């Protein structure tokens, strides 16, 4: 096993550990601290620089590492304000230096590699330095896409966006990963690996509704058409079994002027915010006071969990869009 192959499998190890820990945290507490992404950015950066050293690439490609890191840092650290230069702390100065090095990588690399033979580039037959620089440019643009999608609300969770951005730095292109085990040969067009993980995670996410319907049917929770309306995205639990962790309580009491006329209804959609454990306990006590023994709840399914499950098809099959494109 040569050095680049070893680094590729080390990336897989880092990928599994980083996403596994993040998924566990997001599932248990509905949050992933920024410290997690900053901690794991260290081995990710070391792997990327080590790859450049082993490939003995040009200086502009080393500088492109700084460009990729600087654009990615916006997700966690933000950009230092040039109007406050006298007040900058050491971390802000370091970021500014990183930006300057990255700019050199962008413009210096463009002067050397901006006019490749794109047919050879797609076929993977251009010079290694040119292919590597364009791979880093692709990763740079991919990070910009994630940052923009997060800013405009297309990606709702901050942790989801930060995960995708760090994955892009970890795997700028398919050249940084082991060859997918079951992928057909001759696939020319491939989306960036982090985007492929997003696609696979979305596909896994679509499996959740039929699984929930099956579970509710097996537990006898579907007794009417109204129950079926709830069964594809929620589960019915006894009141005493709810409250261990934050969930959305969909069964609630609708008060009226006369307390005797209060109605028990099932909301189709949860509220905009997840209730605290204390708020949930109050609402459960209110339901019990009205004789309700079980309630419909919806649990948050963090997208990072689905990203973690997407590792397997990424390594086994690769890019499904690229495979489909090669078949047409």
PDB file of C-alpha atoms in Angstrom:
ATOM      1  CA  UNK A   1       0.000   0.000   0.000  1.00  0.00           C
ATOM      2  CA  UNK A   2       1.510   3.320  -1.086  1.00  0.00           C
ATOM      3  CA  UNK A   3       1.282   6.605   0.793  1.00  0.00           C
ATOM      4  CA  UNK A   4      -1.736   8.007  -1.050  1.00  0.00           C
ATOM      5  CA  UNK A   5      -3.713   4.784  -0.527  1.00  0.00           C
ATOM      6  CA  UNK A   6      -2.893   4.870   3.177  1.00  0.00           C
ATOM      7  CA  UNK A   7      -4.067   8.476   3.420  1.00  0.00           C
ATOM      8  CA  UNK A   8      -7.281   7.576   1.598  1.00  0.00           C
ATOM      9  CA  UNK A   9      -8.148   4.911   4.178  1.00  0.00           C
ATOM     10  CA  UNK A  10      -7.134   7.240   7.006  1.00  0.00           C
ATOM     11  CA  UNK A  11      -9.695   9.675   5.594  1.00  0.00           C
ATOM     12  CA  UNK A  12     -12.329   6.969   5.786  1.00  0.00           C
ATOM     13  CA  UNK A  13     -11.399   6.395   9.439  1.00  0.00           C
ATOM     14  CA  UNK A  14     -11.625  10.128  10.207  1.00  0.00           C
ATOM     15  CA  UNK A  15     -14.914  10.315   8.283  1.00  0.00           C
ATOM     16  CA  UNK A  16     -16.490   7.526  10.339  1.00  0.00           C
ATOM     17  CA  UNK A  17     -15.246   8.854  13.689  1.00  0.00           C
ATOM     18  CA  UNK A  18     -16.102  12.516  13.034  1.00  0.00           C
ATOM     19  CA  UNK A  19     -19.612  11.873  11.722  1.00  0.00           C
ATOM     20  CA  UNK A  20     -20.283   9.092  14.226  1.00  0.00           C
ATOM     21  CA  UNK A  21     -19.560  11.326  17.217  1.00  0.00           C
ATOM     22  CA  UNK A  22     -21.499  14.242  15.684  1.00  0.00           C
ATOM     23  CA  UNK A  23     -24.501  12.033  14.886  1.00  0.00           C
ATOM     24  CA  UNK A  24     -24.587  10.643  18.421  1.00  0.00           C
ATOM     25  CA  UNK A  25     -24.432  14.156  19.899  1.00  0.00           C
ATOM     26  CA  UNK A  26     -27.120  15.549  17.579  1.00  0.00           C
ATOM     27  CA  UNK A  27     -29.431  12.599  18.194  1.00  0.00           C
ATOM     28  CA  UNK A  28     -29.038  12.716  21.988  1.00  0.00           C
ATOM     29  CA  UNK A  29     -29.039  16.474  22.611  1.00  0.00           C
ATOM     30  CA  UNK A  30     -30.203  17.979  19.281  1.00  0.00           C
ATOM     31  CA  UNK A  31     -26.961  19.956  19.025  1.00  0.00           C
ATOM     32  CA  UNK A  32     -23.345  19.630  17.902  1.00  0.00           C
ATOM     33  CA  UNK A  33     -20.951  22.152  19.405  1.00  0.00           C
ATOM     34  CA  UNK A  34     -18.645  24.165  17.153  1.00  0.00           C
ATOM     35  CA  UNK A  35     -15.732  22.771  19.153  1.00  0.00           C
ATOM     36  CA  UNK A  36     -16.386  19.388  17.537  1.00  0.00           C
ATOM     37  CA  UNK A  37     -15.828  20.726  14.018  1.00  0.00           C
ATOM     38  CA  UNK A  38     -12.806  22.768  15.075  1.00  0.00           C
ATOM     39  CA  UNK A  39     -11.245  19.739  16.779  1.00  0.00           C
ATOM     40  CA  UNK A  40     -11.721  17.472  13.781  1.00  0.00           C
ATOM     41  CA  UNK A  41     -10.481  20.136  11.370  1.00  0.00           C
ATOM     42  CA  UNK A  42      -6.961  19.455  12.695  1.00  0.00           C
ATOM     43  CA  UNK A  43      -6.621  15.845  11.430  1.00  0.00           C
ATOM     44  CA  UNK A  44      -8.507  16.813   8.262  1.00  0.00           C
ATOM     45  CA  UNK A  45      -5.953  19.563   7.542  1.00  0.00           C
ATOM     46  CA  UNK A  46      -3.011  17.300   8.360  1.00  0.00           C
ATOM     47  CA  UNK A  47      -4.279  14.672   5.923  1.00  0.00           C
ATOM     48  CA  UNK A  48      -4.731  17.257   3.170  1.00  0.00           C
ATOM     49  CA  UNK A  49      -1.257  18.742   3.617  1.00  0.00           C
ATOM     50  CA  UNK A  50       0.269  15.248   3.836  1.00  0.00           C
ATOM     51  CA  UNK A  51      -1.345  14.425   0.493  1.00  0.00           C
ATOM     52  CA  UNK A  52       0.278  17.481  -1.061  1.00  0.00           C
ATOM     53  CA  UNK A  53       3.676  16.495   0.348  1.00  0.00           C
ATOM     54  CA  UNK A  54       3.444  12.924  -0.950  1.00  0.00           C
ATOM     55  CA  UNK A  55       2.351  14.141  -4.395  1.00  0.00           C
ATOM     56  CA  UNK A  56       5.240  16.654  -4.413  1.00  0.00           C
ATOM     57  CA  UNK A  57       2.913  19.184  -5.984  1.00  0.00           C
ATOM     58  CA  UNK A  58       3.493  22.833  -6.818  1.00  0.00           C
ATOM     59  CA  UNK A  59       3.376  25.695  -4.329  1.00  0.00           C
ATOM     60  CA  UNK A  60       0.088  26.990  -5.728  1.00  0.00           C
ATOM     61  CA  UNK A  61      -1.636  23.747  -4.732  1.00  0.00           C
ATOM     62  CA  UNK A  62      -0.249  24.022  -1.207  1.00  0.00           C
ATOM     63  CA  UNK A  63      -1.624  27.553  -1.100  1.00  0.00           C
ATOM     64  CA  UNK A  64      -4.998  26.236  -2.301  1.00  0.00           C
ATOM     65  CA  UNK A  65      -5.210  24.329   0.982  1.00  0.00           C
ATOM     66  CA  UNK A  66      -5.194  27.732   2.698  1.00  0.00           C
ATOM     67  CA  UNK A  67      -7.891  28.983   0.305  1.00  0.00           C
ATOM     68  CA  UNK A  68     -10.104  25.990   1.096  1.00  0.00           C
ATOM     69  CA  UNK A  69      -9.538  26.318   4.843  1.00  0.00           C
ATOM     70  CA  UNK A  70     -10.184  30.068   4.837  1.00  0.00           C
ATOM     71  CA  UNK A  71     -13.531  29.801   3.028  1.00  0.00           C
ATOM     72  CA  UNK A  72     -14.523  26.880   5.272  1.00  0.00           C
ATOM     73  CA  UNK A  73     -13.677  28.797   8.447  1.00  0.00           C
ATOM     74  CA  UNK A  74     -16.539  31.209   7.723  1.00  0.00           C
ATOM     75  CA  UNK A  75     -18.980  28.541   8.919  1.00  0.00           C
ATOM     76  CA  UNK A  76     -17.555  28.615  12.447  1.00  0.00           C
ATOM     77  CA  UNK A  77     -15.314  31.638  12.971  1.00  0.00           C
ATOM     78  CA  UNK A  78     -16.601  34.285  10.609  1.00  0.00           C
ATOM     79  CA  UNK A  79     -14.335  36.755   8.823  1.00  0.00           C
ATOM     80  CA  UNK A  80     -12.194  39.294  10.693  1.00  0.00           C
ATOM     81  CA  UNK A  81     -13.400  42.866  10.169  1.00  0.00           C
ATOM     82  CA  UNK A  82     -10.699  44.903   8.353  1.00  0.00           C
ATOM     83  CA  UNK A  83     -12.016  48.057  10.054  1.00  0.00           C
ATOM     84  CA  UNK A  84     -10.859  46.668  13.400  1.00  0.00           C
ATOM     85  CA  UNK A  85      -7.301  45.700  12.425  1.00  0.00           C
ATOM     86  CA  UNK A  86      -5.708  47.399  15.480  1.00  0.00           C
ATOM     87  CA  UNK A  87      -8.008  45.364  17.737  1.00  0.00           C
ATOM     88  CA  UNK A  88      -7.420  41.997  16.064  1.00  0.00           C
ATOM     89  CA  UNK A  89      -6.457  39.119  18.310  1.00  0.00           C
ATOM     90  CA  UNK A  90      -4.002  36.366  17.373  1.00  0.00           C
ATOM     91  CA  UNK A  91      -6.645  34.084  15.882  1.00  0.00           C
ATOM     92  CA  UNK A  92      -7.947  36.908  13.673  1.00  0.00           C
ATOM     93  CA  UNK A  93      -4.418  37.715  12.505  1.00  0.00           C
ATOM     94  CA  UNK A  94      -3.866  34.047  11.710  1.00  0.00           C
ATOM     95  CA  UNK A  95      -7.089  33.972   9.697  1.00  0.00           C
ATOM     96  CA  UNK A  96      -6.050  37.086   7.765  1.00  0.00           C
ATOM     97  CA  UNK A  97      -2.715  35.467   6.882  1.00  0.00           C
ATOM     98  CA  UNK A  98      -4.599  32.333   5.814  1.00  0.00           C
ATOM     99  CA  UNK A  99      -6.797  34.454   3.525  1.00  0.00           C
ATOM    100  CA  UNK A 100      -3.757  36.100   1.929  1.00  0.00           C
ATOM    101  CA  UNK A 101      -2.065  32.751   1.292  1.00  0.00           C
ATOM    102  CA  UNK A 102      -5.309  31.428  -0.146  1.00  0.00           C
ATOM    103  CA  UNK A 103      -5.575  34.397  -2.524  1.00  0.00           C
ATOM    104  CA  UNK A 104      -2.054  33.634  -3.753  1.00  0.00           C
ATOM    105  CA  UNK A 105      -3.138  30.033  -4.336  1.00  0.00           C
ATOM    106  CA  UNK A 106      -6.197  31.119  -6.304  1.00  0.00           C
ATOM    107  CA  UNK A 107      -4.531  33.675  -8.568  1.00  0.00           C
ATOM    108  CA  UNK A 108      -1.136  32.000  -8.761  1.00  0.00           C
ATOM    109  CA  UNK A 109      -2.741  28.684  -9.666  1.00  0.00           C
ATOM    110  CA  UNK A 110      -5.022  30.382 -12.182  1.00  0.00           C
ATOM    111  CA  UNK A 111      -1.994  31.803 -14.008  1.00  0.00           C
ATOM    112  CA  UNK A 112      -0.603  28.268 -14.358  1.00  0.00           C
ATOM    113  CA  UNK A 113      -3.665  26.046 -14.750  1.00  0.00           C
ATOM    114  CA  UNK A 114      -6.552  28.231 -15.937  1.00  0.00           C
ATOM    115  CA  UNK A 115      -6.434  27.000 -19.553  1.00  0.00           C
ATOM    116  CA  UNK A 116      -6.251  23.215 -19.460  1.00  0.00           C
ATOM    117  CA  UNK A 117      -7.452  20.782 -22.093  1.00  0.00           C
ATOM    118  CA  UNK A 118     -10.866  20.128 -20.520  1.00  0.00           C
ATOM    119  CA  UNK A 119     -11.297  16.850 -22.385  1.00  0.00           C
ATOM    120  CA  UNK A 120      -8.077  15.544 -20.853  1.00  0.00           C
ATOM    121  CA  UNK A 121      -9.111  17.043 -17.518  1.00  0.00           C
ATOM    122  CA  UNK A 122     -12.408  15.119 -17.515  1.00  0.00           C
ATOM    123  CA  UNK A 123     -10.659  11.940 -18.640  1.00  0.00           C
ATOM    124  CA  UNK A 124      -8.109  12.333 -15.849  1.00  0.00           C
ATOM    125  CA  UNK A 125      -5.195  12.593 -18.263  1.00  0.00           C
ATOM    126  CA  UNK A 126      -4.123  16.186 -17.611  1.00  0.00           C
ATOM    127  CA  UNK A 127      -0.969  16.899 -15.620  1.00  0.00           C
ATOM    128  CA  UNK A 128      -1.268  15.906 -11.923  1.00  0.00           C
ATOM    129  CA  UNK A 129      -0.680  19.503 -10.796  1.00  0.00           C
ATOM    130  CA  UNK A 130      -3.434  20.862 -13.032  1.00  0.00           C
ATOM    131  CA  UNK A 131      -5.900  18.154 -12.025  1.00  0.00           C
ATOM    132  CA  UNK A 132      -5.164  18.746  -8.346  1.00  0.00           C
ATOM    133  CA  UNK A 133      -5.615  22.515  -8.650  1.00  0.00           C
ATOM    134  CA  UNK A 134      -8.969  22.094 -10.402  1.00  0.00           C
ATOM    135  CA  UNK A 135     -10.024  19.573  -7.754  1.00  0.00           C
ATOM    136  CA  UNK A 136      -9.327  22.173  -5.083  1.00  0.00           C
ATOM    137  CA  UNK A 137     -11.229  24.801  -7.090  1.00  0.00           C
ATOM    138  CA  UNK A 138     -14.182  22.419  -7.265  1.00  0.00           C
ATOM    139  CA  UNK A 139     -14.030  21.920  -3.499  1.00  0.00           C
ATOM    140  CA  UNK A 140     -13.801  25.702  -2.983  1.00  0.00           C
ATOM    141  CA  UNK A 141     -16.953  26.239  -5.073  1.00  0.00           C
ATOM    142  CA  UNK A 142     -18.721  23.385  -3.264  1.00  0.00           C
ATOM    143  CA  UNK A 143     -18.069  25.034   0.108  1.00  0.00           C
ATOM    144  CA  UNK A 144     -19.434  28.313  -1.282  1.00  0.00           C
ATOM    145  CA  UNK A 145     -22.588  26.474  -2.353  1.00  0.00           C
ATOM    146  CA  UNK A 146     -23.074  25.062   1.165  1.00  0.00           C
ATOM    147  CA  UNK A 147     -22.461  28.431   2.816  1.00  0.00           C
ATOM    148  CA  UNK A 148     -24.955  30.112   0.479  1.00  0.00           C
ATOM    149  CA  UNK A 149     -27.543  27.363   0.952  1.00  0.00           C
ATOM    150  CA  UNK A 150     -27.217  27.723   4.721  1.00  0.00           C
ATOM    151  CA  UNK A 151     -27.445  31.510   4.565  1.00  0.00           C
ATOM    152  CA  UNK A 152     -30.613  31.429   2.457  1.00  0.00           C
ATOM    153  CA  UNK A 153     -32.244  28.711   4.545  1.00  0.00           C
ATOM    154  CA  UNK A 154     -32.001  25.889   1.998  1.00  0.00           C
ATOM    155  CA  UNK A 155     -29.970  23.981   4.581  1.00  0.00           C
ATOM    156  CA  UNK A 156     -31.789  24.490   7.875  1.00  0.00           C
ATOM    157  CA  UNK A 157     -29.370  23.041  10.404  1.00  0.00           C
ATOM    158  CA  UNK A 158     -26.094  24.784  11.134  1.00  0.00           C
ATOM    159  CA  UNK A 159     -24.547  21.475  12.141  1.00  0.00           C
ATOM    160  CA  UNK A 160     -25.613  19.948   8.813  1.00  0.00           C
ATOM    161  CA  UNK A 161     -23.938  22.727   6.827  1.00  0.00           C
ATOM    162  CA  UNK A 162     -20.768  22.568   8.931  1.00  0.00           C
ATOM    163  CA  UNK A 163     -20.629  18.802   8.505  1.00  0.00           C
ATOM    164  CA  UNK A 164     -20.907  19.059   4.713  1.00  0.00           C
ATOM    165  CA  UNK A 165     -18.251  21.784   4.621  1.00  0.00           C
ATOM    166  CA  UNK A 166     -15.787  19.780   6.717  1.00  0.00           C
ATOM    167  CA  UNK A 167     -16.465  16.700   4.571  1.00  0.00           C
ATOM    168  CA  UNK A 168     -15.573  18.763   1.498  1.00  0.00           C
ATOM    169  CA  UNK A 169     -12.215  19.686   3.030  1.00  0.00           C
ATOM    170  CA  UNK A 170     -11.669  16.059   4.017  1.00  0.00           C
ATOM    171  CA  UNK A 171     -12.578  14.781   0.530  1.00  0.00           C
ATOM    172  CA  UNK A 172     -12.048  17.554  -2.060  1.00  0.00           C
ATOM    173  CA  UNK A 173     -12.497  15.039  -4.883  1.00  0.00           C
ATOM    174  CA  UNK A 174     -12.764  11.299  -5.515  1.00  0.00           C
ATOM    175  CA  UNK A 175      -8.995  11.136  -5.948  1.00  0.00           C
ATOM    176  CA  UNK A 176      -8.706  11.507  -2.168  1.00  0.00           C
ATOM    177  CA  UNK A 177     -10.817   8.394  -1.439  1.00  0.00           C
ATOM    178  CA  UNK A 178     -10.473   4.663  -2.094  1.00  0.00           C
ATOM    179  CA  UNK A 179     -12.146   3.515  -5.301  1.00  0.00           C
ATOM    180  CA  UNK A 180     -15.783   2.513  -4.557  1.00  0.00           C
ATOM    181  CA  UNK A 181     -15.928  -1.281  -4.363  1.00  0.00           C
ATOM    182  CA  UNK A 182     -19.005  -1.837  -6.550  1.00  0.00           C
ATOM    183  CA  UNK A 183     -18.830   1.165  -8.871  1.00  0.00           C
ATOM    184  CA  UNK A 184     -18.750   0.349 -12.601  1.00  0.00           C
ATOM    185  CA  UNK A 185     -15.686   1.327 -14.584  1.00  0.00           C
ATOM    186  CA  UNK A 186     -15.712   4.180 -17.036  1.00  0.00           C
ATOM    187  CA  UNK A 187     -17.742   6.667 -14.978  1.00  0.00           C
ATOM    188  CA  UNK A 188     -16.507  10.058 -16.166  1.00  0.00           C
ATOM    189  CA  UNK A 189     -18.912  12.524 -14.562  1.00  0.00           C
ATOM    190  CA  UNK A 190     -18.921  12.543 -10.775  1.00  0.00           C
ATOM    191  CA  UNK A 191     -20.382  14.975  -8.280  1.00  0.00           C
ATOM    192  CA  UNK A 192     -18.128  16.032  -5.375  1.00  0.00           C
ATOM    193  CA  UNK A 193     -18.021  13.335  -2.648  1.00  0.00           C
ATOM    194  CA  UNK A 194     -19.738  15.526  -0.036  1.00  0.00           C
ATOM    195  CA  UNK A 195     -22.622  16.219  -2.453  1.00  0.00           C
ATOM    196  CA  UNK A 196     -22.901  12.497  -3.134  1.00  0.00           C
ATOM    197  CA  UNK A 197     -23.147  11.912   0.615  1.00  0.00           C
ATOM    198  CA  UNK A 198     -25.934  14.497   0.709  1.00  0.00           C
ATOM    199  CA  UNK A 199     -27.779  12.572  -2.021  1.00  0.00           C
ATOM    200  CA  UNK A 200     -27.362   9.214  -0.285  1.00  0.00           C
ATOM    201  CA  UNK A 201     -28.414  10.721   3.067  1.00  0.00           C
ATOM    202  CA  UNK A 202     -31.535  12.159   1.427  1.00  0.00           C
ATOM    203  CA  UNK A 203     -32.325   8.736  -0.024  1.00  0.00           C
ATOM    204  CA  UNK A 204     -31.960   7.116   3.403  1.00  0.00           C
ATOM    205  CA  UNK A 205     -34.166   9.868   4.862  1.00  0.00           C
ATOM    206  CA  UNK A 206     -36.959   8.862   2.459  1.00  0.00           C
ATOM    207  CA  UNK A 207     -36.991   5.392   4.018  1.00  0.00           C
ATOM    208  CA  UNK A 208     -38.135   6.784   7.388  1.00  0.00           C
ATOM    209  CA  UNK A 209     -41.896   7.218   6.594  1.00  0.00           C
ATOM    210  CA  UNK A 210     -42.574   3.605   5.495  1.00  0.00           C
ATOM    211  CA  UNK A 211     -40.587   2.318   8.466  1.00  0.00           C
ATOM    212  CA  UNK A 212     -42.645   4.464  10.864  1.00  0.00           C
ATOM    213  CA  UNK A 213     -45.915   3.299   9.277  1.00  0.00           C
ATOM    214  CA  UNK A 214     -44.830  -0.330   9.666  1.00  0.00           C
ATOM    215  CA  UNK A 215     -43.832   0.193  13.318  1.00  0.00           C
ATOM    216  CA  UNK A 216     -47.114   1.932  14.155  1.00  0.00           C
ATOM    217  CA  UNK A 217     -49.109  -0.798  12.411  1.00  0.00           C
ATOM    218  CA  UNK A 218     -47.293  -3.530  14.338  1.00  0.00           C
ATOM    219  CA  UNK A 219     -47.976  -1.715  17.626  1.00  0.00           C
ATOM    220  CA  UNK A 220     -51.678  -1.300  16.847  1.00  0.00           C
ATOM    221  CA  UNK A 221     -51.492   2.483  16.677  1.00  0.00           C
ATOM    222  CA  UNK A 222     -53.404   2.786  13.392  1.00  0.00           C
ATOM    223  CA  UNK A 223     -57.120   2.471  14.100  1.00  0.00           C
ATOM    224  CA  UNK A 224     -58.549   5.170  11.827  1.00  0.00           C
ATOM    225  CA  UNK A 225     -57.775   7.357   8.851  1.00  0.00           C
ATOM    226  CA  UNK A 226     -56.755  10.116  11.267  1.00  0.00           C
ATOM    227  CA  UNK A 227     -54.197   7.755  12.822  1.00  0.00           C
ATOM    228  CA  UNK A 228     -52.825   6.902   9.372  1.00  0.00           C
ATOM    229  CA  UNK A 229     -52.327  10.613   8.741  1.00  0.00           C
ATOM    230  CA  UNK A 230     -50.064  10.722  11.797  1.00  0.00           C
ATOM    231  CA  UNK A 231     -48.381   7.328  11.447  1.00  0.00           C
ATOM    232  CA  UNK A 232     -45.934   8.177   8.651  1.00  0.00           C
ATOM    233  CA  UNK A 233     -44.082  10.863  10.609  1.00  0.00           C
ATOM    234  CA  UNK A 234     -44.891  10.236  14.298  1.00  0.00           C
ATOM    235  CA  UNK A 235     -45.261   7.453  16.855  1.00  0.00           C
ATOM    236  CA  UNK A 236     -47.839   6.899  19.576  1.00  0.00           C
ATOM    237  CA  UNK A 237     -46.517   6.363  23.086  1.00  0.00           C
ATOM    238  CA  UNK A 238     -48.033   5.982  26.564  1.00  0.00           C
ATOM    239  CA  UNK A 239     -47.869   9.255  28.466  1.00  0.00           C
ATOM    240  CA  UNK A 240     -45.633   7.757  31.160  1.00  0.00           C
ATOM    241  CA  UNK A 241     -43.060   6.736  28.524  1.00  0.00           C
ATOM    242  CA  UNK A 242     -42.684  10.266  27.136  1.00  0.00           C
ATOM    243  CA  UNK A 243     -40.380  12.884  28.559  1.00  0.00           C
ATOM    244  CA  UNK A 244     -36.960  11.270  28.720  1.00  0.00           C
ATOM    245  CA  UNK A 245     -35.597  13.462  25.910  1.00  0.00           C
ATOM    246  CA  UNK A 246     -36.852  16.485  23.955  1.00  0.00           C
ATOM    247  CA  UNK A 247     -39.583  15.566  21.464  1.00  0.00           C
ATOM    248  CA  UNK A 248     -42.411  17.338  19.688  1.00  0.00           C
ATOM    249  CA  UNK A 249     -45.721  16.541  21.379  1.00  0.00           C
ATOM    250  CA  UNK A 250     -48.394  16.493  18.682  1.00  0.00           C
ATOM    251  CA  UNK A 251     -51.340  15.578  20.920  1.00  0.00           C
ATOM    252  CA  UNK A 252     -52.520  18.582  22.879  1.00  0.00           C
ATOM    253  CA  UNK A 253     -55.459  20.104  24.716  1.00  0.00           C
ATOM    254  CA  UNK A 254     -57.352  22.917  22.996  1.00  0.00           C
ATOM    255  CA  UNK A 255     -58.872  24.991  25.835  1.00  0.00           C
ATOM    256  CA  UNK A 256     -62.284  26.637  25.723  1.00  0.00           C
ATOM    257  CA  UNK A 257     -64.213  29.033  27.930  1.00  0.00           C
ATOM    258  CA  UNK A 258     -65.797  26.051  29.600  1.00  0.00           C
ATOM    259  CA  UNK A 259     -63.076  23.624  30.692  1.00  0.00           C
ATOM    260  CA  UNK A 260     -65.494  20.743  30.236  1.00  0.00           C
ATOM    261  CA  UNK A 261     -65.614  21.473  26.504  1.00  0.00           C
ATOM    262  CA  UNK A 262     -61.827  21.322  26.001  1.00  0.00           C
ATOM    263  CA  UNK A 263     -60.879  19.188  23.003  1.00  0.00           C
ATOM    264  CA  UNK A 264     -58.001  16.768  22.478  1.00  0.00           C
ATOM    265  CA  UNK A 265     -56.487  17.206  19.015  1.00  0.00           C
ATOM    266  CA  UNK A 266     -53.500  15.844  17.111  1.00  0.00           C
ATOM    267  CA  UNK A 267     -51.435  18.471  15.341  1.00  0.00           C
ATOM    268  CA  UNK A 268     -50.138  17.379  11.955  1.00  0.00           C
ATOM    269  CA  UNK A 269     -47.038  19.589  12.136  1.00  0.00           C
ATOM    270  CA  UNK A 270     -44.894  20.264  15.206  1.00  0.00           C
ATOM    271  CA  UNK A 271     -44.098  23.717  16.485  1.00  0.00           C
ATOM    272  CA  UNK A 272     -41.195  25.748  15.181  1.00  0.00           C
ATOM    273  CA  UNK A 273     -39.108  25.082  18.306  1.00  0.00           C
ATOM    274  CA  UNK A 274     -38.470  21.940  20.288  1.00  0.00           C
ATOM    275  CA  UNK A 275     -39.989  22.235  23.793  1.00  0.00           C
ATOM    276  CA  UNK A 276     -37.738  21.934  26.810  1.00  0.00           C
ATOM    277  CA  UNK A 277     -38.071  18.973  29.152  1.00  0.00           C
ATOM    278  CA  UNK A 278     -39.903  21.208  31.646  1.00  0.00           C
ATOM    279  CA  UNK A 279     -42.380  22.488  29.039  1.00  0.00           C
ATOM    280  CA  UNK A 280     -42.967  18.945  27.851  1.00  0.00           C
ATOM    281  CA  UNK A 281     -43.665  17.766  31.409  1.00  0.00           C
ATOM    282  CA  UNK A 282     -46.291  20.504  31.873  1.00  0.00           C
ATOM    283  CA  UNK A 283     -48.095  19.562  28.665  1.00  0.00           C
ATOM    284  CA  UNK A 284     -48.015  15.859  29.535  1.00  0.00           C
ATOM    285  CA  UNK A 285     -49.493  16.599  32.960  1.00  0.00           C
ATOM    286  CA  UNK A 286     -52.268  18.589  31.270  1.00  0.00           C
ATOM    287  CA  UNK A 287     -53.065  15.655  28.985  1.00  0.00           C
ATOM    288  CA  UNK A 288     -53.171  13.249  31.925  1.00  0.00           C
ATOM    289  CA  UNK A 289     -55.528  15.573  33.785  1.00  0.00           C
ATOM    290  CA  UNK A 290     -57.931  15.198  30.844  1.00  0.00           C
ATOM    291  CA  UNK A 291     -57.730  11.412  30.937  1.00  0.00           C
ATOM    292  CA  UNK A 292     -55.398  10.955  27.960  1.00  0.00           C
ATOM    293  CA  UNK A 293     -53.300   7.783  28.308  1.00  0.00           C
ATOM    294  CA  UNK A 294     -51.212   7.945  25.115  1.00  0.00           C
ATOM    295  CA  UNK A 295     -50.093  10.673  22.724  1.00  0.00           C
ATOM    296  CA  UNK A 296     -48.546  11.117  19.303  1.00  0.00           C
ATOM    297  CA  UNK A 297     -44.979  12.415  19.328  1.00  0.00           C
ATOM    298  CA  UNK A 298     -42.480  13.311  16.625  1.00  0.00           C
ATOM    299  CA  UNK A 299     -38.794  12.957  17.304  1.00  0.00           C
ATOM    300  CA  UNK A 300     -36.171  14.964  15.503  1.00  0.00           C
ATOM    301  CA  UNK A 301     -34.194  12.900  13.018  1.00  0.00           C
ATOM    302  CA  UNK A 302     -30.926  14.845  12.673  1.00  0.00           C
ATOM    303  CA  UNK A 303     -29.693  14.887   9.096  1.00  0.00           C
ATOM    304  CA  UNK A 304     -26.178  14.190  10.358  1.00  0.00           C
ATOM    305  CA  UNK A 305     -27.394  10.730  11.372  1.00  0.00           C
ATOM    306  CA  UNK A 306     -28.396  10.103   7.766  1.00  0.00           C
ATOM    307  CA  UNK A 307     -25.054  11.497   6.595  1.00  0.00           C
ATOM    308  CA  UNK A 308     -23.376   8.909   8.811  1.00  0.00           C
ATOM    309  CA  UNK A 309     -25.418   6.109   7.244  1.00  0.00           C
ATOM    310  CA  UNK A 310     -24.506   7.496   3.810  1.00  0.00           C
ATOM    311  CA  UNK A 311     -20.869   6.515   4.340  1.00  0.00           C
ATOM    312  CA  UNK A 312     -21.605   2.901   3.365  1.00  0.00           C
ATOM    313  CA  UNK A 313     -23.122   3.576  -0.097  1.00  0.00           C
ATOM    314  CA  UNK A 314     -20.472   6.249  -0.721  1.00  0.00           C
ATOM    315  CA  UNK A 315     -17.685   3.697  -0.273  1.00  0.00           C
ATOM    316  CA  UNK A 316     -19.512   0.790  -1.906  1.00  0.00           C
ATOM    317  CA  UNK A 317     -21.273   2.380  -4.888  1.00  0.00           C
ATOM    318  CA  UNK A 318     -19.946   5.917  -5.236  1.00  0.00           C
ATOM    319  CA  UNK A 319     -21.879   8.539  -7.189  1.00  0.00           C
ATOM    320  CA  UNK A 320     -25.319   7.291  -8.309  1.00  0.00           C
ATOM    321  CA  UNK A 321     -25.780  10.273 -10.639  1.00  0.00           C
ATOM    322  CA  UNK A 322     -22.475   9.552 -12.338  1.00  0.00           C
ATOM    323  CA  UNK A 323     -23.439   5.902 -12.774  1.00  0.00           C
ATOM    324  CA  UNK A 324     -26.792   6.867 -14.301  1.00  0.00           C
ATOM    325  CA  UNK A 325     -25.104   9.375 -16.609  1.00  0.00           C
ATOM    326  CA  UNK A 326     -22.661   6.727 -17.841  1.00  0.00           C
ATOM    327  CA  UNK A 327     -25.556   4.369 -18.654  1.00  0.00           C
ATOM    328  CA  UNK A 328     -27.366   6.840 -20.921  1.00  0.00           C
TER     329      UNK A 328
END
